[in-house]
């Protein structure tokens, strides 16, 4: 009878060891899955950072193009206003009886308004919106990565079975 109880105890210990090994394997697989999820999230964050960098470059280019278009527009506007004032003076002189200078009319026809000015403004606004959306995506991915890191750290701390058994989970 004593012999049977020792055998029963040994069977129980063996079953406990076998169950412990299964738990360790489950925890190891879970750790590997969490590590993989963290790697994927970090890779996505790198991609979003690259997109953000490109969108910032694009925004800078559109701002430069907008500034150039604005300078051109201002210069053309000055020329137009000068020609217009000469034209108005010439009209006033005509009404008084002074001869009309045809060169003033030709000069006024040469002046033009920059019709593409609105296109530059729209492009600049779209570029700014795109950069803002990319930045928001990057912030969201940063939050996700930090959450995954916290989960992994919590799991690393809360796995005393692995530390007692001397098994590396990751």
PDB file of C-alpha atoms in Angstrom:
ATOM      1  CA  UNK A   1       0.000   0.000   0.000  1.00  0.00           C
ATOM      2  CA  UNK A   2       2.851   2.317   0.741  1.00  0.00           C
ATOM      3  CA  UNK A   3       4.409   1.380  -2.547  1.00  0.00           C
ATOM      4  CA  UNK A   4       1.224   2.342  -4.437  1.00  0.00           C
ATOM      5  CA  UNK A   5       1.005   5.743  -2.805  1.00  0.00           C
ATOM      6  CA  UNK A   6       4.626   6.489  -3.788  1.00  0.00           C
ATOM      7  CA  UNK A   7       3.842   5.482  -7.359  1.00  0.00           C
ATOM      8  CA  UNK A   8       0.713   7.621  -7.288  1.00  0.00           C
ATOM      9  CA  UNK A   9       2.732  10.569  -6.012  1.00  0.00           C
ATOM     10  CA  UNK A  10       5.340  10.075  -8.729  1.00  0.00           C
ATOM     11  CA  UNK A  11       2.625   9.953 -11.363  1.00  0.00           C
ATOM     12  CA  UNK A  12       1.131  13.145  -9.955  1.00  0.00           C
ATOM     13  CA  UNK A  13       4.548  14.854 -10.003  1.00  0.00           C
ATOM     14  CA  UNK A  14       5.145  13.696 -13.572  1.00  0.00           C
ATOM     15  CA  UNK A  15       1.725  14.979 -14.608  1.00  0.00           C
ATOM     16  CA  UNK A  16       2.484  18.308 -12.909  1.00  0.00           C
ATOM     17  CA  UNK A  17       5.843  18.543 -14.697  1.00  0.00           C
ATOM     18  CA  UNK A  18       4.196  17.723 -18.008  1.00  0.00           C
ATOM     19  CA  UNK A  19       1.505  20.362 -17.410  1.00  0.00           C
ATOM     20  CA  UNK A  20       4.156  22.914 -16.410  1.00  0.00           C
ATOM     21  CA  UNK A  21       6.035  22.256 -19.660  1.00  0.00           C
ATOM     22  CA  UNK A  22       2.844  22.804 -21.631  1.00  0.00           C
ATOM     23  CA  UNK A  23       2.221  26.102 -19.819  1.00  0.00           C
ATOM     24  CA  UNK A  24       5.809  27.187 -20.477  1.00  0.00           C
ATOM     25  CA  UNK A  25       5.370  26.371 -24.176  1.00  0.00           C
ATOM     26  CA  UNK A  26       2.117  28.349 -24.336  1.00  0.00           C
ATOM     27  CA  UNK A  27       3.785  31.329 -22.655  1.00  0.00           C
ATOM     28  CA  UNK A  28       6.747  31.085 -25.041  1.00  0.00           C
ATOM     29  CA  UNK A  29       4.437  31.080 -28.066  1.00  0.00           C
ATOM     30  CA  UNK A  30       2.508  34.028 -26.654  1.00  0.00           C
ATOM     31  CA  UNK A  31       5.752  35.926 -26.114  1.00  0.00           C
ATOM     32  CA  UNK A  32       6.879  35.227 -29.669  1.00  0.00           C
ATOM     33  CA  UNK A  33       3.522  36.424 -31.024  1.00  0.00           C
ATOM     34  CA  UNK A  34       3.750  39.630 -28.989  1.00  0.00           C
ATOM     35  CA  UNK A  35       7.316  40.183 -30.167  1.00  0.00           C
ATOM     36  CA  UNK A  36       6.196  39.733 -33.781  1.00  0.00           C
ATOM     37  CA  UNK A  37       3.296  42.167 -33.265  1.00  0.00           C
ATOM     38  CA  UNK A  38       5.704  44.727 -31.835  1.00  0.00           C
ATOM     39  CA  UNK A  39       8.077  44.284 -34.783  1.00  0.00           C
ATOM     40  CA  UNK A  40       5.212  44.761 -37.247  1.00  0.00           C
ATOM     41  CA  UNK A  41       3.990  47.889 -35.424  1.00  0.00           C
ATOM     42  CA  UNK A  42       7.495  49.369 -35.381  1.00  0.00           C
ATOM     43  CA  UNK A  43       7.881  48.660 -39.113  1.00  0.00           C
ATOM     44  CA  UNK A  44       4.555  50.370 -39.815  1.00  0.00           C
ATOM     45  CA  UNK A  45       5.681  53.321 -37.705  1.00  0.00           C
ATOM     46  CA  UNK A  46       8.900  53.546 -39.747  1.00  0.00           C
ATOM     47  CA  UNK A  47       6.844  53.568 -42.951  1.00  0.00           C
ATOM     48  CA  UNK A  48       4.606  56.318 -41.616  1.00  0.00           C
ATOM     49  CA  UNK A  49       7.654  58.335 -40.542  1.00  0.00           C
ATOM     50  CA  UNK A  50       9.031  58.007 -44.070  1.00  0.00           C
ATOM     51  CA  UNK A  51       5.675  59.177 -45.463  1.00  0.00           C
ATOM     52  CA  UNK A  52       5.681  62.105 -43.038  1.00  0.00           C
ATOM     53  CA  UNK A  53       9.190  63.099 -44.135  1.00  0.00           C
ATOM     54  CA  UNK A  54       8.115  63.008 -47.787  1.00  0.00           C
ATOM     55  CA  UNK A  55       4.958  65.002 -47.109  1.00  0.00           C
ATOM     56  CA  UNK A  56       6.984  67.652 -45.281  1.00  0.00           C
ATOM     57  CA  UNK A  57       9.297  67.913 -48.300  1.00  0.00           C
ATOM     58  CA  UNK A  58       6.267  68.167 -50.586  1.00  0.00           C
ATOM     59  CA  UNK A  59       4.759  70.877 -48.401  1.00  0.00           C
ATOM     60  CA  UNK A  60       8.018  72.840 -48.490  1.00  0.00           C
ATOM     61  CA  UNK A  61       8.101  72.621 -52.295  1.00  0.00           C
ATOM     62  CA  UNK A  62       4.509  73.815 -52.636  1.00  0.00           C
ATOM     63  CA  UNK A  63       5.186  76.650 -50.203  1.00  0.00           C
ATOM     64  CA  UNK A  64       8.209  77.701 -52.273  1.00  0.00           C
ATOM     65  CA  UNK A  65       6.162  77.558 -55.483  1.00  0.00           C
ATOM     66  CA  UNK A  66       3.396  79.539 -53.793  1.00  0.00           C
ATOM     67  CA  UNK A  67       5.854  82.187 -52.601  1.00  0.00           C
ATOM     68  CA  UNK A  68       7.319  82.504 -56.105  1.00  0.00           C
ATOM     69  CA  UNK A  69       3.842  82.795 -57.626  1.00  0.00           C
ATOM     70  CA  UNK A  70       2.932  85.422 -55.032  1.00  0.00           C
ATOM     71  CA  UNK A  71       6.077  87.461 -55.826  1.00  0.00           C
ATOM     72  CA  UNK A  72       5.315  87.268 -59.533  1.00  0.00           C
ATOM     73  CA  UNK A  73       1.718  88.239 -58.903  1.00  0.00           C
ATOM     74  CA  UNK A  74       2.728  91.255 -56.795  1.00  0.00           C
ATOM     75  CA  UNK A  75       5.187  92.432 -59.445  1.00  0.00           C
ATOM     76  CA  UNK A  76       2.619  92.043 -62.199  1.00  0.00           C
ATOM     77  CA  UNK A  77       0.052  93.817 -60.072  1.00  0.00           C
ATOM     78  CA  UNK A  78       2.407  96.791 -59.627  1.00  0.00           C
ATOM     79  CA  UNK A  79       2.964  96.977 -63.376  1.00  0.00           C
ATOM     80  CA  UNK A  80      -0.770  96.706 -63.993  1.00  0.00           C
ATOM     81  CA  UNK A  81      -1.659  99.422 -61.479  1.00  0.00           C
ATOM     82  CA  UNK A  82       0.988 101.769 -62.911  1.00  0.00           C
ATOM     83  CA  UNK A  83      -0.324 101.177 -66.437  1.00  0.00           C
ATOM     84  CA  UNK A  84      -3.893 101.602 -65.272  1.00  0.00           C
ATOM     85  CA  UNK A  85      -3.160 104.941 -63.639  1.00  0.00           C
ATOM     86  CA  UNK A  86      -1.434 106.108 -66.865  1.00  0.00           C
ATOM     87  CA  UNK A  87      -4.442 104.882 -68.810  1.00  0.00           C
ATOM     88  CA  UNK A  88      -6.869 106.749 -66.534  1.00  0.00           C
ATOM     89  CA  UNK A  89      -4.790 109.931 -66.873  1.00  0.00           C
ATOM     90  CA  UNK A  90      -4.784 109.507 -70.640  1.00  0.00           C
ATOM     91  CA  UNK A  91      -8.552 109.079 -70.633  1.00  0.00           C
ATOM     92  CA  UNK A  92      -8.920 112.224 -68.561  1.00  0.00           C
ATOM     93  CA  UNK A  93      -6.634 114.075 -70.959  1.00  0.00           C
ATOM     94  CA  UNK A  94      -8.738 112.795 -73.873  1.00  0.00           C
ATOM     95  CA  UNK A  95     -11.917 114.100 -72.312  1.00  0.00           C
ATOM     96  CA  UNK A  96     -10.257 117.489 -71.837  1.00  0.00           C
ATOM     97  CA  UNK A  97      -9.055 117.460 -75.434  1.00  0.00           C
ATOM     98  CA  UNK A  98      -5.489 116.207 -75.140  1.00  0.00           C
ATOM     99  CA  UNK A  99      -4.426 113.594 -77.757  1.00  0.00           C
ATOM    100  CA  UNK A 100      -4.596 109.940 -76.681  1.00  0.00           C
ATOM    101  CA  UNK A 101      -1.327 108.034 -76.407  1.00  0.00           C
ATOM    102  CA  UNK A 102      -1.752 104.663 -78.092  1.00  0.00           C
ATOM    103  CA  UNK A 103       1.371 103.343 -76.386  1.00  0.00           C
ATOM    104  CA  UNK A 104      -0.432 103.457 -73.042  1.00  0.00           C
ATOM    105  CA  UNK A 105      -3.155 101.135 -74.342  1.00  0.00           C
ATOM    106  CA  UNK A 106      -0.556  98.679 -75.679  1.00  0.00           C
ATOM    107  CA  UNK A 107       1.261  98.751 -72.322  1.00  0.00           C
ATOM    108  CA  UNK A 108      -1.992  98.107 -70.425  1.00  0.00           C
ATOM    109  CA  UNK A 109      -2.789  95.144 -72.675  1.00  0.00           C
ATOM    110  CA  UNK A 110       0.625  93.617 -71.901  1.00  0.00           C
ATOM    111  CA  UNK A 111      -0.156  93.556 -68.169  1.00  0.00           C
ATOM    112  CA  UNK A 112      -1.947  90.457 -66.998  1.00  0.00           C
ATOM    113  CA  UNK A 113      -3.255  88.970 -63.795  1.00  0.00           C
ATOM    114  CA  UNK A 114      -1.868  85.650 -62.750  1.00  0.00           C
ATOM    115  CA  UNK A 115      -4.797  83.267 -63.250  1.00  0.00           C
ATOM    116  CA  UNK A 116      -2.873  80.341 -61.758  1.00  0.00           C
ATOM    117  CA  UNK A 117      -2.596  82.040 -58.378  1.00  0.00           C
ATOM    118  CA  UNK A 118      -5.608  80.130 -57.008  1.00  0.00           C
ATOM    119  CA  UNK A 119      -4.064  76.847 -58.176  1.00  0.00           C
ATOM    120  CA  UNK A 120      -0.983  77.511 -56.045  1.00  0.00           C
ATOM    121  CA  UNK A 121      -3.124  78.328 -53.018  1.00  0.00           C
ATOM    122  CA  UNK A 122      -5.144  75.123 -53.444  1.00  0.00           C
ATOM    123  CA  UNK A 123      -1.988  73.036 -53.890  1.00  0.00           C
ATOM    124  CA  UNK A 124      -0.426  74.528 -50.778  1.00  0.00           C
ATOM    125  CA  UNK A 125      -3.572  73.854 -48.731  1.00  0.00           C
ATOM    126  CA  UNK A 126      -3.796  70.232 -49.958  1.00  0.00           C
ATOM    127  CA  UNK A 127      -0.137  69.658 -49.126  1.00  0.00           C
ATOM    128  CA  UNK A 128      -0.613  71.073 -45.623  1.00  0.00           C
ATOM    129  CA  UNK A 129      -3.660  68.844 -45.032  1.00  0.00           C
ATOM    130  CA  UNK A 130      -1.760  65.768 -46.244  1.00  0.00           C
ATOM    131  CA  UNK A 131       1.162  66.486 -43.910  1.00  0.00           C
ATOM    132  CA  UNK A 132      -1.258  66.906 -41.003  1.00  0.00           C
ATOM    133  CA  UNK A 133      -2.987  63.575 -41.730  1.00  0.00           C
ATOM    134  CA  UNK A 134       0.362  61.775 -41.925  1.00  0.00           C
ATOM    135  CA  UNK A 135       1.423  63.316 -38.601  1.00  0.00           C
ATOM    136  CA  UNK A 136      -1.813  62.126 -36.996  1.00  0.00           C
ATOM    137  CA  UNK A 137      -1.210  58.610 -38.353  1.00  0.00           C
ATOM    138  CA  UNK A 138       2.307  58.669 -36.893  1.00  0.00           C
ATOM    139  CA  UNK A 139       0.991  59.736 -33.490  1.00  0.00           C
ATOM    140  CA  UNK A 140      -1.566  56.902 -33.528  1.00  0.00           C
ATOM    141  CA  UNK A 141       1.120  54.352 -34.453  1.00  0.00           C
ATOM    142  CA  UNK A 142       3.363  55.681 -31.662  1.00  0.00           C
ATOM    143  CA  UNK A 143       0.545  55.126 -29.174  1.00  0.00           C
ATOM    144  CA  UNK A 144       0.045  51.573 -30.496  1.00  0.00           C
ATOM    145  CA  UNK A 145       3.755  50.762 -30.228  1.00  0.00           C
ATOM    146  CA  UNK A 146       3.934  52.124 -26.689  1.00  0.00           C
ATOM    147  CA  UNK A 147       0.900  50.032 -25.714  1.00  0.00           C
ATOM    148  CA  UNK A 148       2.506  46.902 -27.207  1.00  0.00           C
ATOM    149  CA  UNK A 149       5.766  47.634 -25.405  1.00  0.00           C
ATOM    150  CA  UNK A 150       3.908  48.056 -22.115  1.00  0.00           C
ATOM    151  CA  UNK A 151       2.082  44.754 -22.685  1.00  0.00           C
ATOM    152  CA  UNK A 152       5.361  42.986 -23.432  1.00  0.00           C
ATOM    153  CA  UNK A 153       7.038  44.491 -20.355  1.00  0.00           C
ATOM    154  CA  UNK A 154       4.094  43.441 -18.177  1.00  0.00           C
ATOM    155  CA  UNK A 155       4.239  39.910 -19.564  1.00  0.00           C
ATOM    156  CA  UNK A 156       8.000  39.753 -19.025  1.00  0.00           C
ATOM    157  CA  UNK A 157       7.572  40.758 -15.391  1.00  0.00           C
ATOM    158  CA  UNK A 158       4.572  38.525 -14.746  1.00  0.00           C
ATOM    159  CA  UNK A 159       6.050  35.249 -15.923  1.00  0.00           C
ATOM    160  CA  UNK A 160       7.743  33.868 -12.794  1.00  0.00           C
ATOM    161  CA  UNK A 161       7.268  30.315 -14.063  1.00  0.00           C
ATOM    162  CA  UNK A 162       9.753  30.982 -16.827  1.00  0.00           C
ATOM    163  CA  UNK A 163      12.254  32.617 -14.498  1.00  0.00           C
ATOM    164  CA  UNK A 164      11.986  29.790 -11.971  1.00  0.00           C
ATOM    165  CA  UNK A 165      12.381  27.187 -14.674  1.00  0.00           C
ATOM    166  CA  UNK A 166      15.321  29.088 -16.152  1.00  0.00           C
ATOM    167  CA  UNK A 167      13.708  29.187 -19.612  1.00  0.00           C
ATOM    168  CA  UNK A 168      14.047  32.177 -21.933  1.00  0.00           C
ATOM    169  CA  UNK A 169      10.650  33.017 -23.429  1.00  0.00           C
ATOM    170  CA  UNK A 170      11.821  35.246 -26.235  1.00  0.00           C
TER     171      UNK A 170
END
